[in-house]
Coordinates of C-alpha atoms and ligand atoms in Angstrom, one line a residue:
M1424 CA -0.5 0.1 0.2
T1425 CA 0.5 3.7 -0.3
S1426 CA -0.7 7.0 0.4
T1427 CA -2.0 9.6 -1.7
L1428 CA -1.0 12.3 0.6
P1429 CA 2.7 13.1 -0.6
A1430 CA 3.8 14.7 2.8
L1431 CA 2.6 10.9 4.2
Q1432 CA 4.5 8.7 1.9
D1433 CA 7.7 10.8 1.5
W1434 CA 7.7 10.7 5.2
V1435 CA 7.3 7.0 5.6
D1436 CA 9.8 6.6 2.6
Q1437 CA 12.6 8.7 4.1
V1438 CA 11.8 6.7 7.6
A1439 CA 12.7 3.5 5.7
E1440 CA 15.7 4.8 4.1
L1441 CA 17.1 5.7 7.8
T1442 CA 15.7 2.6 9.9
Q1443 CA 16.2 -0.5 6.9
P1444 CA 13.3 -2.3 7.5
D1445 CA 12.6 -6.0 5.9
E1446 CA 9.5 -5.2 5.3
I1447 CA 6.7 -2.5 5.3
H1448 CA 3.3 -2.8 6.5
W1449 CA 0.1 -0.3 6.2
C1450 CA -2.3 -1.2 9.0
D1451 CA -5.9 -1.2 7.7
G1452 CA -7.0 -1.5 11.1
S1453 CA -8.9 -4.7 10.4
E1454 CA -10.3 -7.2 13.2
A1455 CA -8.3 -9.8 10.7
E1456 CA -5.3 -8.0 10.8
Y1457 CA -5.1 -7.3 14.3
Q1458 CA -5.9 -11.5 14.8
R1459 CA -2.7 -12.1 12.5
L1460 CA -0.7 -9.8 14.5
I1461 CA -1.7 -12.0 17.6
R1462 CA -0.8 -15.0 16.0
K1463 CA 2.7 -13.8 14.8
M1464 CA 3.5 -12.5 18.5
C1465 CA 2.2 -16.0 19.8
E1466 CA 4.3 -18.1 17.3
S1467 CA 7.2 -15.2 18.5
G1468 CA 6.7 -15.7 22.0
D1469 CA 6.0 -11.8 22.3
L1470 CA 2.3 -12.9 23.6
L1471 CA 1.2 -15.8 25.7
P1472 CA -2.2 -17.0 25.5
L1473 CA -3.7 -17.3 29.0
N1474 CA -6.6 -19.9 29.8
E1475 CA -8.8 -19.8 27.1
K1476 CA -11.6 -20.9 29.0
D1477 CA -11.6 -18.3 31.7
Y1478 CA -10.2 -15.8 29.9
P1479 CA -10.7 -15.9 26.3
D1480 CA -8.5 -13.7 23.5
C1481 CA -6.7 -12.5 26.7
Y1482 CA -2.6 -12.6 25.9
L1483 CA 0.4 -11.7 28.2
H1484 CA 3.3 -9.6 27.2
R1485 CA 6.2 -9.4 29.6
S1486 CA 8.0 -6.1 28.7
D1487 CA 11.7 -6.0 29.7
P1488 CA 12.4 -5.7 33.4
S1489 CA 14.5 -2.7 32.2
D1490 CA 11.1 -1.2 30.8
V1491 CA 8.3 -0.9 32.7
A1492 CA 6.6 2.5 33.1
R1493 CA 7.3 6.0 31.4
V1494 CA 10.7 7.4 31.9
E1495 CA 9.9 11.4 32.4
H1496 CA 13.8 11.6 32.6
L1497 CA 14.3 10.3 29.5
T1498 CA 11.5 12.6 27.6
F1499 CA 12.5 15.7 26.1
I1500 CA 10.2 19.0 24.8
C1501 CA 12.2 20.0 22.1
T1502 CA 11.8 23.7 20.8
E1503 CA 14.0 26.2 19.4
N1504 CA 13.7 28.3 22.6
E1505 CA 14.5 26.6 25.7
D1506 CA 12.1 28.9 27.8
D1507 CA 9.2 27.7 25.5
A1508 CA 9.8 24.4 27.1
G1509 CA 9.9 25.8 30.7
P1510 CA 11.6 24.6 34.2
N1511 CA 8.9 21.8 33.9
N1512 CA 10.5 19.8 31.0
H1513 CA 13.5 18.7 30.2
W1514 CA 14.4 20.5 26.8
M1515 CA 17.0 20.0 24.0
S1516 CA 17.5 22.2 21.2
P1517 CA 15.5 20.4 17.8
P1518 CA 19.1 20.2 15.9
A1519 CA 20.7 18.4 18.5
A1520 CA 17.8 16.0 19.6
H1521 CA 17.3 14.9 16.0
E1522 CA 20.7 14.6 15.4
K1523 CA 21.2 12.2 18.5
I1524 CA 18.0 10.0 17.9
D1525 CA 18.7 9.8 14.3
A1526 CA 22.0 7.9 14.7
L1527 CA 20.1 5.3 16.7
F1528 CA 17.5 5.5 14.3
K1529 CA 19.7 4.6 11.6
G1530 CA 19.4 1.0 10.6
A1531 CA 17.4 0.1 13.9
M1532 CA 14.6 -1.5 11.9
Q1533 CA 16.7 -4.2 9.8
G1534 CA 15.9 -8.2 9.8
R1535 CA 11.8 -6.3 11.2
T1536 CA 8.8 -5.1 9.7
M1537 CA 7.4 -1.8 10.0
Y1538 CA 4.1 -0.9 10.9
V1539 CA 2.5 2.4 9.4
I1540 CA -0.5 2.8 11.6
P1541 CA -2.9 5.9 10.5
Y1542 CA -4.9 6.8 13.7
C1543 CA -7.6 9.2 14.8
M1544 CA -7.8 10.6 18.2
G1545 CA -11.7 11.1 19.0
P1546 CA -14.4 10.3 17.4
I1547 CA -13.4 9.8 13.6
D1548 CA -16.6 12.4 12.8
S1549 CA -15.8 15.0 15.5
P1550 CA -14.6 18.4 14.3
Y1551 CA -12.7 18.6 18.0
A1552 CA -10.8 15.1 16.4
R1553 CA -7.4 15.2 15.8
L1554 CA -4.9 12.9 13.2
G1555 CA -1.8 11.1 13.2
V1556 CA 0.5 8.2 12.1
E1557 CA 2.5 6.2 13.9
I1558 CA 5.3 4.3 12.4
T1559 CA 7.2 1.0 14.6
D1560 CA 8.4 -2.0 14.7
S1561 CA 6.6 -3.4 17.8
A1562 CA 3.8 -5.5 16.2
Y1563 CA 2.8 -5.3 20.0
V1564 CA 2.4 -1.2 19.8
V1565 CA 0.3 -2.2 16.5
A1566 CA -2.1 -4.2 18.7
N1567 CA -2.0 -2.0 21.5
M1568 CA -2.9 1.1 19.0
K1569 CA -5.6 -0.5 17.4
I1570 CA -7.1 -1.0 20.8
M1571 CA -6.5 2.1 21.9
T1572 CA -7.2 4.1 19.4
R1573 CA -9.4 4.4 16.0
T1574 CA -6.4 3.0 13.3
G1575 CA -6.7 2.4 10.0
K1576 CA -8.6 3.0 6.7
Q1577 CA -11.5 5.6 7.7
A1578 CA -8.6 7.5 9.7
L1579 CA -6.1 7.7 6.4
K1580 CA -8.9 8.4 4.8
R1581 CA -9.4 11.5 7.1
I1582 CA -5.8 12.1 6.9
E1583 CA -5.6 12.4 3.3
K1584 CA -8.2 14.7 2.9
E1585 CA -7.3 17.2 6.0
G1586 CA -3.7 17.2 5.0
T1587 CA -2.3 17.6 8.9
F1588 CA -1.3 15.3 10.9
V1589 CA 1.4 13.9 13.4
K1590 CA 4.1 12.1 12.7
G1591 CA 4.8 9.7 15.3
L1592 CA 8.4 7.9 15.0
H1593 CA 8.9 4.8 17.3
S1594 CA 11.3 2.1 17.5
I1595 CA 12.2 -0.7 20.5
G1596 CA 16.0 -0.6 19.4
D1597 CA 17.7 -2.6 21.7
L1598 CA 16.0 -1.7 24.5
D1599 CA 19.2 -0.2 26.8
P1600 CA 17.6 2.5 29.0
E1601 CA 21.2 4.3 27.8
R1602 CA 19.8 4.6 24.0
R1603 CA 16.2 5.5 25.4
F1604 CA 14.9 8.3 24.5
I1605 CA 11.5 9.8 24.0
M1606 CA 11.3 13.7 22.4
H1607 CA 8.8 16.0 21.4
F1608 CA 8.8 18.2 18.5
P1609 CA 5.8 20.6 18.8
E1610 CA 6.7 23.0 16.5
E1611 CA 7.1 20.9 13.9
L1612 CA 4.0 18.1 15.0
S1613 CA 6.3 15.2 15.3
I1614 CA 7.4 12.5 17.9
K1615 CA 10.6 10.0 18.2
S1616 CA 10.9 7.7 20.5
I1617 CA 13.3 4.8 20.7
G1618 CA 14.3 2.0 23.6
S1619 CA 11.1 1.3 24.6
G1620 CA 8.1 -0.8 24.2
Y1621 CA 6.1 0.4 27.3
G1622 CA 3.0 2.1 27.2
G1623 CA 3.4 6.0 27.5
N1624 CA 6.6 5.7 25.9
A1625 CA 5.7 3.4 22.5
L1626 CA 1.7 4.2 22.1
L1627 CA 2.6 7.4 20.6
G1628 CA -1.6 8.5 20.2
K1629 CA -1.4 8.4 24.5
K1630 CA 0.9 11.0 26.0
C1631 CA 2.6 11.6 23.2
H1632 CA 0.4 13.1 21.2
A1633 CA -2.8 13.8 23.2
L1634 CA -1.5 15.4 25.8
R1635 CA 2.4 17.3 24.8
I1636 CA 1.9 17.7 21.6
A1637 CA -1.9 18.6 21.5
S1638 CA -1.5 21.4 24.4
W1639 CA 0.7 22.7 22.6
Q1640 CA -1.8 23.0 19.8
A1641 CA -4.3 23.6 21.9
R1642 CA -2.7 26.8 23.4
S1643 CA -2.4 28.6 20.0
E1644 CA -5.7 27.1 19.2
G1645 CA -7.5 28.3 22.5
W1646 CA -8.3 24.7 24.1
L1647 CA -7.3 22.6 26.8
A1648 CA -5.8 18.9 26.3
E1649 CA -6.1 17.7 29.9
H1650 CA -4.8 14.5 32.0
M1651 CA -8.5 13.8 33.0
L1652 CA -11.4 11.0 32.7
I1653 CA -14.7 12.2 32.0
V1654 CA -17.6 10.9 33.5
G1655 CA -21.5 11.3 33.8
I1656 CA -23.3 11.1 37.1
E1657 CA -27.1 10.4 36.4
S1658 CA -29.1 11.1 39.9
P1659 CA -32.4 8.8 40.5
Q1660 CA -34.4 11.5 38.7
G1661 CA -32.6 11.2 35.5
E1662 CA -30.3 14.5 35.8
T1663 CA -26.8 13.9 34.4
H1664 CA -24.2 15.7 35.2
Y1665 CA -20.8 15.3 33.5
L1666 CA -17.1 15.7 35.2
A1667 CA -13.8 15.9 33.9
C1668 CA -11.3 15.2 36.8
A1669 CA -7.2 15.2 36.6
F1670 CA -5.6 13.3 39.2
P1671 CA -2.0 12.1 38.7
S1672 CA -0.9 9.1 37.2
A1673 CA -2.1 5.7 39.1
C1674 CA -4.0 8.3 41.2
G1675 CA -8.0 7.1 40.8
K1676 CA -8.9 8.1 37.5
T1677 CA -9.8 4.8 35.6
N1678 CA -11.4 3.7 39.1
L1679 CA -13.5 6.7 39.4
A1680 CA -14.8 6.8 35.5
M1681 CA -16.4 3.4 35.7
L1682 CA -17.6 3.8 39.9
I1683 CA -20.3 1.3 40.6
P1684 CA -22.4 3.4 42.6
P1685 CA -22.6 1.5 46.3
E1686 CA -25.8 -0.5 47.8
S1687 CA -27.1 2.9 49.7
H1688 CA -27.6 4.6 46.4
T1689 CA -30.4 2.6 44.3
G1690 CA -31.5 4.5 41.2
W1691 CA -28.4 6.5 40.5
K1692 CA -25.8 5.4 37.8
I1693 CA -22.6 6.3 36.5
W1694 CA -21.3 6.9 32.5
T1695 CA -18.0 6.4 31.9
L1696 CA -16.5 8.8 28.5
G1697 CA -12.7 8.4 29.2
D1698 CA -10.3 7.3 32.0
D1699 CA -7.4 9.0 31.1
I1700 CA -7.6 12.1 28.9
A1701 CA -9.9 14.7 27.8
W1702 CA -10.1 17.8 25.2
L1703 CA -12.0 20.4 26.4
H1704 CA -13.4 23.3 24.0
L1705 CA -15.8 26.1 24.6
D1706 CA -19.1 25.9 22.3
D1707 CA -20.9 28.7 20.2
E1708 CA -22.3 29.4 23.6
G1709 CA -19.8 29.2 25.9
V1710 CA -20.1 25.8 27.5
L1711 CA -16.9 23.9 28.0
R1712 CA -17.7 20.4 26.4
A1713 CA -15.1 17.4 26.7
I1714 CA -14.4 14.6 24.1
N1715 CA -12.0 11.5 25.0
P1716 CA -9.3 11.5 22.2
E1717 CA -9.0 7.6 23.2
A1718 CA -11.0 4.6 22.4
G1719 CA -9.8 2.0 25.4
Y1720 CA -8.2 2.2 28.4
F1721 CA -4.5 1.1 29.4
G1722 CA -5.1 0.9 32.8
V1723 CA -3.3 -0.1 36.2
V1724 CA -4.3 -3.7 37.2
P1725 CA -3.1 -4.4 40.7
G1726 CA -5.8 -3.4 43.3
T1727 CA -8.7 -4.5 40.5
N1728 CA -11.4 -6.5 41.9
A1729 CA -14.9 -7.1 42.2
K1730 CA -15.4 -4.7 45.1
T1731 CA -12.8 -2.0 44.2
N1732 CA -13.9 -1.9 40.1
Q1733 CA -16.0 -4.8 39.2
N1734 CA -16.9 -3.0 35.9
A1735 CA -13.0 -3.7 35.2
F1736 CA -12.7 -6.8 36.9
E1737 CA -15.7 -8.2 34.2
M1738 CA -14.1 -6.2 30.9
I1739 CA -10.7 -7.6 31.1
K1740 CA -12.2 -11.4 31.5
S1741 CA -11.9 -11.5 27.9
D1742 CA -10.1 -9.4 24.8
T1743 CA -7.7 -8.0 27.4
I1744 CA -4.0 -7.6 26.4
F1745 CA -2.2 -7.8 30.0
T1746 CA 1.6 -6.5 30.3
N1747 CA 3.6 -7.6 33.2
V1748 CA 0.9 -9.8 35.4
A1749 CA 1.7 -13.0 37.5
T1750 CA 0.3 -15.6 36.6
T1751 CA -1.5 -19.0 38.4
A1752 CA -1.1 -22.4 37.8
D1753 CA -4.2 -22.4 35.6
N1754 CA -2.4 -20.0 33.5
E1755 CA -5.0 -17.3 34.6
P1756 CA -3.3 -13.7 34.6
W1757 CA -2.6 -12.5 38.5
W1758 CA -2.2 -9.5 40.7
E1759 CA -2.0 -8.0 44.0
D1760 CA -5.6 -7.6 45.6
K1761 CA -7.2 -9.6 42.7
Q1762 CA -9.0 -11.2 45.7
V1763 CA -9.2 -14.8 43.8
G1764 CA -6.7 -17.4 43.4
S1765 CA -2.7 -17.4 43.5
P1766 CA 0.7 -16.6 41.6
A1767 CA 2.7 -19.6 40.6
T1768 CA 4.9 -17.3 38.3
D1769 CA 5.5 -13.7 38.5
W1770 CA 5.7 -11.0 36.3
Q1771 CA 9.2 -11.6 35.1
G1772 CA 8.6 -15.6 34.3
R1773 CA 9.8 -16.8 37.4
E1774 CA 8.4 -19.6 39.3
Y1775 CA 7.1 -17.1 42.5
D1776 CA 8.6 -16.8 45.6
S1777 CA 7.3 -13.5 47.7
G1778 CA 11.3 -12.9 48.2
N1779 CA 11.5 -11.2 44.7
G1780 CA 8.5 -8.5 45.6
P1781 CA 5.2 -8.2 44.3
A1782 CA 3.9 -11.1 41.4
A1783 CA 2.9 -8.5 39.3
H1784 CA 4.7 -5.3 38.5
P1785 CA 2.9 -2.8 40.1
N1786 CA 2.7 -0.3 37.0
S1787 CA 1.0 -3.8 35.3
R1788 CA -1.4 -2.9 32.9
F1789 CA -4.9 -4.3 30.9
T1790 CA -5.6 -2.9 27.3
V1791 CA -9.1 -3.0 27.0
A1792 CA -11.3 -1.7 24.5
A1793 CA -13.7 1.4 26.0
K1794 CA -17.0 -0.4 23.8
K1795 CA -16.4 -3.6 26.3
N1796 CA -17.5 -1.8 29.4
P1797 CA -20.4 -2.0 30.9
S1798 CA -20.9 2.0 32.2
Y1799 CA -19.6 2.9 28.7
S1800 CA -21.6 6.3 28.0
Q1801 CA -23.9 6.6 24.9
L1802 CA -22.5 10.2 24.2
A1803 CA -18.7 9.0 24.4
E1804 CA -19.0 8.9 20.4
A1805 CA -20.9 12.3 20.1
P1806 CA -19.1 14.1 17.9
E1807 CA -19.7 17.4 20.0
G1808 CA -18.6 16.0 23.3
V1809 CA -20.5 16.3 26.7
P1810 CA -21.3 19.7 28.6
I1811 CA -18.7 19.8 31.5
S1812 CA -19.9 21.2 35.0
A1813 CA -17.1 20.2 37.1
L1814 CA -13.5 20.7 36.7
V1815 CA -12.3 18.5 39.5
F1816 CA -8.4 18.1 40.7
G1817 CA -6.9 15.8 43.0
G1818 CA -3.2 14.0 44.3
R1819 CA -2.3 11.4 46.6
R1820 CA -1.8 13.0 49.8
K1821 CA -1.6 11.1 53.2
E1822 CA -2.4 14.5 54.9
V1823 CA -2.8 18.4 54.5
A1824 CA -5.6 17.8 51.5
P1825 CA -9.3 17.2 52.6
L1826 CA -11.5 14.7 51.1
V1827 CA -12.8 18.0 49.2
Y1828 CA -13.1 21.5 48.8
Q1829 CA -14.2 24.0 46.0
A1830 CA -12.5 26.8 44.6
R1831 CA -14.0 30.1 44.8
D1832 CA -13.9 31.2 41.2
W1833 CA -12.3 30.4 38.0
C1834 CA -9.1 32.1 39.1
H1835 CA -9.3 30.5 42.3
G1836 CA -9.7 27.3 40.9
V1837 CA -6.3 27.5 38.4
L1838 CA -4.2 27.9 41.3
V1839 CA -5.7 25.5 43.2
G1840 CA -5.1 23.0 40.0
A1841 CA -1.3 24.6 40.0
S1842 CA -0.6 23.8 43.2
V1843 CA -2.0 19.8 43.2
A1844 CA 1.0 17.8 45.0
S1845 CA 0.9 14.3 44.6
E1846 CA 2.9 11.1 45.9
T1847 CA 4.7 9.6 42.9
T1848 CA 4.0 5.8 41.7
A1849 CA 5.0 3.4 39.9
A1850 CA 3.6 4.6 36.4
N1851 CA 7.5 6.4 36.2
I1852 CA 10.9 4.7 36.6
G1853 CA 11.8 6.8 39.9
E1854 CA 11.0 6.7 43.5
V1855 CA 7.4 5.8 44.5
G1856 CA 5.7 7.8 47.6
V1857 CA 7.7 11.0 47.6
V1858 CA 5.3 14.1 47.6
R1859 CA 6.2 16.5 44.5
R1860 CA 4.1 19.3 43.0
D1861 CA 2.3 17.9 39.6
P1862 CA 0.3 20.5 38.7
M1863 CA -3.6 19.9 36.9
A1864 CA -1.4 16.6 36.9
M1865 CA 0.3 17.6 34.0
K1866 CA 3.7 17.8 35.5
P1867 CA 4.7 14.8 32.5
F1868 CA 2.8 16.0 30.3
C1869 CA 2.7 19.5 29.6
G1870 CA 4.1 20.0 26.0
Y1871 CA 5.3 23.8 26.7
N1872 CA 6.5 26.0 29.9
F1873 CA 4.1 26.0 32.9
A1874 CA 3.7 29.5 33.4
D1875 CA 2.2 29.9 30.1
Y1876 CA -0.1 26.8 30.3
W1877 CA -1.3 28.5 33.7
G1878 CA -1.8 31.8 31.5
H1879 CA -3.5 30.2 29.0
W1880 CA -6.1 28.8 31.8
L1881 CA -6.9 31.9 33.0
S1882 CA -7.7 33.4 29.7
F1883 CA -10.5 31.4 30.0
A1884 CA -12.4 33.3 32.2
D1885 CA -12.4 35.9 30.1
K1886 CA -14.1 34.2 27.1
S1887 CA -16.9 32.8 28.8
D1888 CA -19.4 33.2 32.0
K1889 CA -20.5 29.7 32.0
L1890 CA -17.5 28.2 33.0
P1891 CA -17.4 24.8 35.3
R1892 CA -16.8 25.1 38.9
I1893 CA -13.7 23.7 40.4
F1894 CA -12.9 21.6 42.9
H1895 CA -10.3 19.6 44.7
V1896 CA -10.7 16.3 46.5
N1897 CA -8.4 13.6 47.8
W1898 CA -9.5 10.2 48.4
F1899 CA -6.0 8.9 50.0
R1900 CA -6.3 10.5 53.6
Q1901 CA -4.5 8.2 56.1
D1902 CA -4.2 7.7 59.7
K1903 CA -1.4 7.7 61.9
D1904 CA -1.0 4.2 61.3
G1905 CA -1.2 4.1 57.2
K1906 CA -4.8 3.3 56.8
F1907 CA -6.6 4.7 54.5
L1908 CA -9.5 7.3 56.2
W1909 CA -11.9 7.5 53.3
P1910 CA -13.3 4.1 51.8
G1911 CA -12.7 5.5 48.4
F1912 CA -13.9 3.8 45.4
G1913 CA -17.6 3.4 44.9
E1914 CA -18.2 5.8 47.9
N1915 CA -16.9 8.6 45.6
L1916 CA -20.2 9.2 44.8
R1917 CA -21.1 10.7 48.3
V1918 CA -18.5 13.2 47.2
L1919 CA -19.4 14.1 43.5
R1920 CA -22.5 14.2 44.8
W1921 CA -21.7 17.5 47.2
I1922 CA -19.8 18.6 44.1
I1923 CA -23.1 18.3 41.9
E1924 CA -25.4 20.1 44.2
R1925 CA -22.7 22.9 44.8
C1926 CA -23.0 23.1 41.1
E1927 CA -26.3 23.4 41.0
N1928 CA -26.9 26.2 44.4
R1929 CA -28.6 23.6 46.0
V1930 CA -26.2 23.4 49.3
S1931 CA -24.5 25.8 51.2
C1932 CA -20.7 25.6 52.4
V1933 CA -18.1 26.6 55.0
E1934 CA -16.1 29.4 53.9
S1935 CA -12.1 29.0 54.5
P1936 CA -8.9 31.0 53.4
I1937 CA -8.4 27.8 51.0
G1938 CA -11.6 27.5 49.6
L1939 CA -15.3 26.5 50.3
L1940 CA -15.7 23.4 52.4
P1941 CA -19.0 21.5 53.0
N1942 CA -20.6 21.2 55.9
P1943 CA -20.3 17.9 57.8
Q1944 CA -24.1 16.7 57.3
D1945 CA -24.0 17.8 53.7
I1946 CA -21.9 14.9 52.6
D1947 CA -24.2 11.6 53.1
V1948 CA -22.5 9.4 55.1
N1949 CA -25.8 6.8 55.4
G1950 CA -24.8 3.1 55.4
L1951 CA -21.1 3.9 55.6
D1952 CA -19.3 2.9 58.7
V1953 CA -17.5 6.2 58.7
A1954 CA -16.5 7.3 62.7
Q1955 CA -18.1 11.1 62.8
E1956 CA -14.5 12.1 64.0
T1957 CA -12.9 10.5 61.0
M1958 CA -15.5 12.6 58.9
Q1959 CA -14.3 16.1 60.8
T1960 CA -11.1 15.1 60.4
L1961 CA -11.3 14.5 56.3
L1962 CA -13.1 17.9 56.5
S1963 CA -10.7 19.8 58.5
I1964 CA -7.9 21.5 57.5
D1965 CA -4.9 22.2 59.9
A1966 CA -3.5 26.6 59.6
E1967 CA -0.2 25.9 60.3
Q1968 CA 0.1 23.0 57.5
W1969 CA -1.5 24.7 55.2
Q1970 CA 0.7 27.9 56.2
E1971 CA 3.7 25.7 55.3
E1972 CA 1.9 24.2 51.9
M1973 CA 1.1 27.3 50.4
I1974 CA 5.0 29.0 51.3
S1975 CA 6.3 26.3 49.3
V1976 CA 3.6 27.0 46.7
G1977 CA 5.1 30.3 46.6
E1978 CA 8.3 29.0 46.4
Y1979 CA 7.7 26.5 43.3
L1980 CA 5.8 29.3 41.3
Q1981 CA 8.2 31.4 42.3
G1982 CA 11.0 29.3 40.0
F1983 CA 9.0 30.2 36.7
G1984 CA 10.3 34.0 36.9
D1985 CA 8.9 36.8 35.5
R1986 CA 6.6 34.5 33.3
L1987 CA 4.5 33.3 35.9
P1988 CA 1.2 35.4 35.3
D1989 CA 0.3 38.1 37.4
G1990 CA -3.2 37.2 38.3
L1991 CA -1.8 33.6 39.5
R1992 CA 0.9 35.4 41.7
Q1993 CA -1.8 38.0 42.8
E1994 CA -4.3 35.1 43.4
H1995 CA -1.7 33.0 46.0
Q1996 CA -0.7 36.7 47.6
R1997 CA -4.7 36.8 48.0
I1998 CA -4.8 33.3 50.1
M1999 CA -1.2 34.3 51.8
D2000 CA -3.3 37.2 52.9
A2001 CA -6.9 35.3 54.0
M2002 CA -4.5 33.0 56.0
K2003 CA -2.7 35.7 58.1
Q2004 CA -6.1 37.2 58.5
A2005 CA -7.6 33.7 59.7
Q2006 CA -5.1 33.7 62.4
R2007 CA -5.3 37.0 63.8
I2008 CA -8.8 36.3 64.5
D2009 CA -8.5 32.7 66.0
Ligands
GTP3410 P1 -2.9 6.2 35.3 O1 -3.6 5.6 34.5 O2 -1.5 5.5 35.6 O3 -3.4 7.5 35.1 O4 -3.9 6.2 36.3 P2 -5.3 6.1 37.0 O5 -4.9 7.5 37.5 O6 -6.3 5.6 35.7 O7 -5.5 5.4 38.6 P3 -6.1 4.3 38.5 O8 -8.1 4.1 38.5 O9 -5.8 3.2 38.0 O10 -6.2 3.8 40.2 C1 -4.3 3.3 40.5 C2 -4.4 2.6 41.9 O11 -5.4 3.3 43.0 C3 -5.0 1.4 42.0 O12 -4.2 1.0 42.4 C4 -6.2 1.8 42.8 O13 -6.8 0.5 43.1 C5 -6.3 2.4 43.6 N1 -7.4 3.4 43.8 C6 -7.8 4.0 43.1 N2 -9.0 4.8 43.2 C7 -9.1 5.0 44.7 C8 -10.0 5.2 45.9 O14 -10.7 6.1 45.6 N3 -9.2 5.3 47.5 C9 -8.4 4.4 47.3 N4 -7.7 4.1 48.7 N5 -7.3 3.7 46.5 C10 -7.9 3.9 44.9
SPV3411 C1 0.3 7.5 33.3 O1 0.9 7.1 33.5 O2 -0.6 8.3 33.5 C2 -0.4 6.2 32.2 C3 0.2 5.3 31.6 O3 -1.8 6.7 31.8 S1 1.4 5.6 30.3 O4 0.4 5.4 29.5 O5 2.5 4.3 30.1 O6 1.7 6.9 30.2
MN3412 MN1 -2.7 8.6 33.2

């Protein structure tokens, strides 16, 4: 096959010239093609079929033990001016980056097949959808891209019609971490990634395109590309509200997006639109609308069970690619907290020995089509997206951040988002459990200077008077013994209900220097085994801790120098003053 679009055909020819593949395969995105690839990978040992009776059409991929997560230290934003990438990114000049990475691509596909994957991020007929082509030498990437995006003929047709697409070049290279780089050229709408076959490093439609490149485009075009789930909440009266929530990696997006209402909440329904990325646009009426650019879930496996996430648990019983889970003696996939079965073989294929650490890698993942989700929203395919009532930021914090609070207005909400801090997780290679600033959950994903990004966020206040309300949640407060104070998962609906009531002006709140808190009686705890004192702790703010927190936020923001928008600096000062004032009154 070839393409009628010279920009595409020429690029494919140039890449083939550089990487020297044995064969070139243009992906048509068909089911037959997917099955052929699966068979080929089973023959080569790249995939292991799982128990066909209990897990039909499920496969296990074991990645290289050095290649199990994103690699922020090897991820670069390559803009002409270093300041455009900002202190939040690693930067390299485009010529230096191309030279460095092209040397590694030289001959990298010898003996391999080069796959050309045309894809569409977003519903194929949506004006908000964007196009890309990924070239890769990994059949595993092709199979994952087929589940995660809309690949193949229809995407190619739209690419050839529109002429603009993001170019993503990927090779697993030799998997040596010393020769691993994930490079982004937002000014050229291109991505080059080598040396990793894992998740966000290799499925270039996801973080590389739909967040890093798209956030850059979104700024110049007046929209937002965010690390957010999109969920619809339908009350027993049939009123549905859509929320978009930004939590850092492995901090609960997939789980919240497909939450199952607790028994106490008969008549409530949850509709999933997306579990990781939202593209947000103002429509002609000034309403912020969201689409999910993805078509599948690349979700964290450990912790998934019939109680925490029944929807995912059921969904991944068929037609699923598992990466880095353990297996049972019956060749079923197994992971920590699955709560059924026991591991025989660990994620590296060794006989299970608890002395070697967890059986499944903490960042082991499932790849599954979104359509398989029992709570999949009918509007997930709507070209115009869904109207957003509330934006919710959150992090994983043992202390400091209360269960929920509301920002006073949009500008305060931008500061709340910019102040997000969270404990690091296994989704990135590096230390786990260290609190760091992760503004809008975008620290690893913003394709430009955070100072400019906050300015872009602030600018929405002038564009519409119908913007969503902004909130902050924390499901992860712990007691002194390290036990979670809040039950989380399905019970989080109770907090979402308060958020909706606030959006509808149906409930009052308690004013505090940091924002608007619930009256404890306004969070419905019926049927919940949480002591009143615990609720009080969950909703309390410790003045001294917050003073420290806001000082540290101020220092962090100062790190962005003159580029920091005045609006944000003033908002921070306003909170500092309000805290001082409150202490004087006390
Ligand atoms: P990425 O895919 O990396 O962006 O992660 P994510 O934000 O989608 O996180 P996910 O929902 O996969 O959850 C990550 C981990 O947090 C899993 O082990 C979950 O079981 C756990 N988790 C999710 N929600 C809650 C919650 O409400 N309370 C508690 N205690 N744990 C949760
Ligand atoms: C994340 O780390 O936020 C993920 C997983 O969603 S990955 O696709 O690997 O980036
Ligand atoms: Mn994510």
